[in-house]
């Protein structure tokens, strides 16, 4: 049965694909797709996943950091949203700032947050919250 880690990792892959597209075609439409997907993904994590981790003292700092990262990526995306896509900086900004930021965040989650969560959340719980995501 699918766990929350499977669901979130699959979403990370979807975001990476969309981001790749946005970097290639440099269109606002693609950026908006990235935004829609990341907003939904982060909202799910903030509502279903992080609160459970936050209850554990040892994970408190990690979760605080994750929330901070989310805030930063929302800022980056809204900055891009306000820019004109014909701006010559548009593509390089999408590429550098957005990709770097989101990529870094995904790495951190998959390599630090998930293993730490697996230590404190039972397999049952990890499956139960996966169901709530659907
Ligand atoms: Fe996240
Ligand atoms: Fe994530």
PDB file of C-alpha atoms and ligand atoms in Angstrom:
ATOM      1  CA  UNK A   1       0.000   0.000   0.000  1.00  0.00           C
ATOM      2  CA  UNK A   2       1.138   3.500  -0.812  1.00  0.00           C
ATOM      3  CA  UNK A   3       2.659   5.615   1.927  1.00  0.00           C
ATOM      4  CA  UNK A   4       2.811   9.388   2.255  1.00  0.00           C
ATOM      5  CA  UNK A   5       6.439   9.175   1.119  1.00  0.00           C
ATOM      6  CA  UNK A   6       5.406   7.534  -2.153  1.00  0.00           C
ATOM      7  CA  UNK A   7       2.733  10.165  -2.752  1.00  0.00           C
ATOM      8  CA  UNK A   8       5.020  13.102  -1.998  1.00  0.00           C
ATOM      9  CA  UNK A   9       7.926  11.681  -3.997  1.00  0.00           C
ATOM     10  CA  UNK A  10       5.658  11.164  -7.006  1.00  0.00           C
ATOM     11  CA  UNK A  11       4.531  14.784  -6.676  1.00  0.00           C
ATOM     12  CA  UNK A  12       8.158  15.907  -6.478  1.00  0.00           C
ATOM     13  CA  UNK A  13       8.771  14.143  -9.784  1.00  0.00           C
ATOM     14  CA  UNK A  14       5.737  15.823 -11.339  1.00  0.00           C
ATOM     15  CA  UNK A  15       6.949  19.239 -10.172  1.00  0.00           C
ATOM     16  CA  UNK A  16      10.417  18.514 -11.584  1.00  0.00           C
ATOM     17  CA  UNK A  17       8.897  17.584 -14.962  1.00  0.00           C
ATOM     18  CA  UNK A  18       6.763  20.707 -15.079  1.00  0.00           C
ATOM     19  CA  UNK A  19       9.728  22.814 -14.105  1.00  0.00           C
ATOM     20  CA  UNK A  20      11.763  21.242 -16.857  1.00  0.00           C
ATOM     21  CA  UNK A  21       9.035  22.176 -19.332  1.00  0.00           C
ATOM     22  CA  UNK A  22       8.852  25.723 -18.000  1.00  0.00           C
ATOM     23  CA  UNK A  23      12.610  26.073 -18.346  1.00  0.00           C
ATOM     24  CA  UNK A  24      12.512  24.763 -21.910  1.00  0.00           C
ATOM     25  CA  UNK A  25       9.627  26.744 -23.294  1.00  0.00           C
ATOM     26  CA  UNK A  26       9.867  29.762 -20.990  1.00  0.00           C
ATOM     27  CA  UNK A  27       6.136  30.358 -21.076  1.00  0.00           C
ATOM     28  CA  UNK A  28       3.985  31.889 -18.387  1.00  0.00           C
ATOM     29  CA  UNK A  29       1.469  29.124 -18.899  1.00  0.00           C
ATOM     30  CA  UNK A  30       4.071  26.538 -17.924  1.00  0.00           C
ATOM     31  CA  UNK A  31       5.107  28.554 -14.921  1.00  0.00           C
ATOM     32  CA  UNK A  32       1.496  28.704 -13.780  1.00  0.00           C
ATOM     33  CA  UNK A  33       1.316  24.928 -14.007  1.00  0.00           C
ATOM     34  CA  UNK A  34       4.390  24.686 -11.785  1.00  0.00           C
ATOM     35  CA  UNK A  35       2.764  27.097  -9.378  1.00  0.00           C
ATOM     36  CA  UNK A  36      -0.515  25.189  -9.251  1.00  0.00           C
ATOM     37  CA  UNK A  37       1.242  21.891  -8.619  1.00  0.00           C
ATOM     38  CA  UNK A  38       3.659  23.211  -5.994  1.00  0.00           C
ATOM     39  CA  UNK A  39       0.908  25.111  -4.170  1.00  0.00           C
ATOM     40  CA  UNK A  40      -1.164  21.972  -3.905  1.00  0.00           C
ATOM     41  CA  UNK A  41       1.820  19.881  -2.910  1.00  0.00           C
ATOM     42  CA  UNK A  42       3.002  22.262  -0.217  1.00  0.00           C
ATOM     43  CA  UNK A  43      -0.518  22.716   1.122  1.00  0.00           C
ATOM     44  CA  UNK A  44      -0.824  18.938   1.477  1.00  0.00           C
ATOM     45  CA  UNK A  45       2.472  18.707   3.326  1.00  0.00           C
ATOM     46  CA  UNK A  46       1.596  21.598   5.589  1.00  0.00           C
ATOM     47  CA  UNK A  47      -1.828  20.241   6.412  1.00  0.00           C
ATOM     48  CA  UNK A  48      -1.311  16.483   6.672  1.00  0.00           C
ATOM     49  CA  UNK A  49       2.352  15.708   7.076  1.00  0.00           C
ATOM     50  CA  UNK A  50       4.304  18.407   8.892  1.00  0.00           C
ATOM     51  CA  UNK A  51       1.849  18.824  11.798  1.00  0.00           C
ATOM     52  CA  UNK A  52       2.377  15.166  12.707  1.00  0.00           C
ATOM     53  CA  UNK A  53       6.131  15.610  12.651  1.00  0.00           C
ATOM     54  CA  UNK A  54       5.991  18.842  14.568  1.00  0.00           C
ATOM     55  CA  UNK A  55       4.558  17.004  17.561  1.00  0.00           C
ATOM     56  CA  UNK A  56       7.895  15.270  17.968  1.00  0.00           C
ATOM     57  CA  UNK A  57      10.459  17.406  19.748  1.00  0.00           C
ATOM     58  CA  UNK A  58      13.362  16.019  17.776  1.00  0.00           C
ATOM     59  CA  UNK A  59      11.757  17.008  14.465  1.00  0.00           C
ATOM     60  CA  UNK A  60      10.614  20.471  15.448  1.00  0.00           C
ATOM     61  CA  UNK A  61      13.600  22.306  13.954  1.00  0.00           C
ATOM     62  CA  UNK A  62      13.476  20.294  10.758  1.00  0.00           C
ATOM     63  CA  UNK A  63       9.800  21.162  10.290  1.00  0.00           C
ATOM     64  CA  UNK A  64      10.387  24.829  11.067  1.00  0.00           C
ATOM     65  CA  UNK A  65      13.061  24.848   8.402  1.00  0.00           C
ATOM     66  CA  UNK A  66      10.726  23.118   5.924  1.00  0.00           C
ATOM     67  CA  UNK A  67       8.054  25.775   6.488  1.00  0.00           C
ATOM     68  CA  UNK A  68      10.670  28.460   5.904  1.00  0.00           C
ATOM     69  CA  UNK A  69      11.688  26.798   2.641  1.00  0.00           C
ATOM     70  CA  UNK A  70       8.056  26.711   1.529  1.00  0.00           C
ATOM     71  CA  UNK A  71       7.703  30.394   2.234  1.00  0.00           C
ATOM     72  CA  UNK A  72      10.809  31.136   0.194  1.00  0.00           C
ATOM     73  CA  UNK A  73       9.644  29.122  -2.763  1.00  0.00           C
ATOM     74  CA  UNK A  74       6.240  30.843  -2.691  1.00  0.00           C
ATOM     75  CA  UNK A  75       8.073  34.180  -2.784  1.00  0.00           C
ATOM     76  CA  UNK A  76      10.245  33.117  -5.730  1.00  0.00           C
ATOM     77  CA  UNK A  77       7.264  31.881  -7.721  1.00  0.00           C
ATOM     78  CA  UNK A  78       5.214  34.993  -7.066  1.00  0.00           C
ATOM     79  CA  UNK A  79       8.178  37.163  -8.090  1.00  0.00           C
ATOM     80  CA  UNK A  80       8.301  35.300 -11.398  1.00  0.00           C
ATOM     81  CA  UNK A  81       4.567  35.578 -11.738  1.00  0.00           C
ATOM     82  CA  UNK A  82       4.829  39.354 -11.599  1.00  0.00           C
ATOM     83  CA  UNK A  83       7.559  39.456 -14.250  1.00  0.00           C
ATOM     84  CA  UNK A  84       6.828  39.786 -17.933  1.00  0.00           C
ATOM     85  CA  UNK A  85       7.721  36.626 -19.810  1.00  0.00           C
ATOM     86  CA  UNK A  86       9.266  38.727 -22.573  1.00  0.00           C
ATOM     87  CA  UNK A  87      11.735  40.098 -20.006  1.00  0.00           C
ATOM     88  CA  UNK A  88      15.126  38.830 -21.136  1.00  0.00           C
ATOM     89  CA  UNK A  89      15.831  37.668 -17.597  1.00  0.00           C
ATOM     90  CA  UNK A  90      12.704  35.548 -17.439  1.00  0.00           C
ATOM     91  CA  UNK A  91      14.100  32.212 -18.617  1.00  0.00           C
ATOM     92  CA  UNK A  92      17.327  32.436 -16.664  1.00  0.00           C
ATOM     93  CA  UNK A  93      15.371  33.420 -13.567  1.00  0.00           C
ATOM     94  CA  UNK A  94      13.008  30.509 -13.948  1.00  0.00           C
ATOM     95  CA  UNK A  95      15.962  28.262 -14.482  1.00  0.00           C
ATOM     96  CA  UNK A  96      18.328  29.492 -11.805  1.00  0.00           C
ATOM     97  CA  UNK A  97      16.206  30.627  -8.930  1.00  0.00           C
ATOM     98  CA  UNK A  98      13.199  28.424  -9.210  1.00  0.00           C
ATOM     99  CA  UNK A  99      14.822  25.185 -10.213  1.00  0.00           C
ATOM    100  CA  UNK A 100      17.642  25.545  -7.753  1.00  0.00           C
ATOM    101  CA  UNK A 101      15.308  26.398  -4.934  1.00  0.00           C
ATOM    102  CA  UNK A 102      12.774  23.674  -5.565  1.00  0.00           C
ATOM    103  CA  UNK A 103      15.406  21.093  -6.342  1.00  0.00           C
ATOM    104  CA  UNK A 104      17.193  21.883  -3.106  1.00  0.00           C
ATOM    105  CA  UNK A 105      13.953  21.642  -1.177  1.00  0.00           C
ATOM    106  CA  UNK A 106      13.066  18.285  -2.687  1.00  0.00           C
ATOM    107  CA  UNK A 107      16.526  16.895  -1.901  1.00  0.00           C
ATOM    108  CA  UNK A 108      16.234  18.071   1.648  1.00  0.00           C
ATOM    109  CA  UNK A 109      12.841  16.497   2.102  1.00  0.00           C
ATOM    110  CA  UNK A 110      13.698  13.206   0.540  1.00  0.00           C
ATOM    111  CA  UNK A 111      17.094  12.889   2.206  1.00  0.00           C
ATOM    112  CA  UNK A 112      16.456  14.443   5.609  1.00  0.00           C
ATOM    113  CA  UNK A 113      12.755  14.824   6.392  1.00  0.00           C
ATOM    114  CA  UNK A 114      11.496  11.489   5.085  1.00  0.00           C
ATOM    115  CA  UNK A 115      14.104   9.329   6.868  1.00  0.00           C
ATOM    116  CA  UNK A 116      13.515  11.274  10.110  1.00  0.00           C
ATOM    117  CA  UNK A 117       9.741  10.900   9.705  1.00  0.00           C
ATOM    118  CA  UNK A 118      10.062   7.179   9.067  1.00  0.00           C
ATOM    119  CA  UNK A 119      11.620   6.839  12.503  1.00  0.00           C
ATOM    120  CA  UNK A 120       8.698   8.451  14.303  1.00  0.00           C
ATOM    121  CA  UNK A 121       5.656   7.593  12.160  1.00  0.00           C
ATOM    122  CA  UNK A 122       4.359   4.063  11.975  1.00  0.00           C
ATOM    123  CA  UNK A 123       3.919   2.436   8.591  1.00  0.00           C
ATOM    124  CA  UNK A 124       0.143   2.415   9.221  1.00  0.00           C
ATOM    125  CA  UNK A 125       0.095   6.130   9.837  1.00  0.00           C
ATOM    126  CA  UNK A 126       2.222   6.739   6.725  1.00  0.00           C
ATOM    127  CA  UNK A 127      -0.372   4.806   4.705  1.00  0.00           C
ATOM    128  CA  UNK A 128      -3.301   6.481   6.388  1.00  0.00           C
ATOM    129  CA  UNK A 129      -2.135  10.006   5.527  1.00  0.00           C
ATOM    130  CA  UNK A 130      -1.384   8.881   1.977  1.00  0.00           C
ATOM    131  CA  UNK A 131      -5.084   8.041   1.660  1.00  0.00           C
ATOM    132  CA  UNK A 132      -6.059  11.498   2.898  1.00  0.00           C
ATOM    133  CA  UNK A 133      -3.960  13.040   0.132  1.00  0.00           C
ATOM    134  CA  UNK A 134      -5.961  11.399  -2.627  1.00  0.00           C
TER     135      UNK A 134
HETATM  136 FE1  LIG B   1       7.892  20.706   1.018  1.00  0.00          FE
HETATM  137 FE1  LIG B   2       7.731  18.252  -0.890  1.00  0.00          FE
END
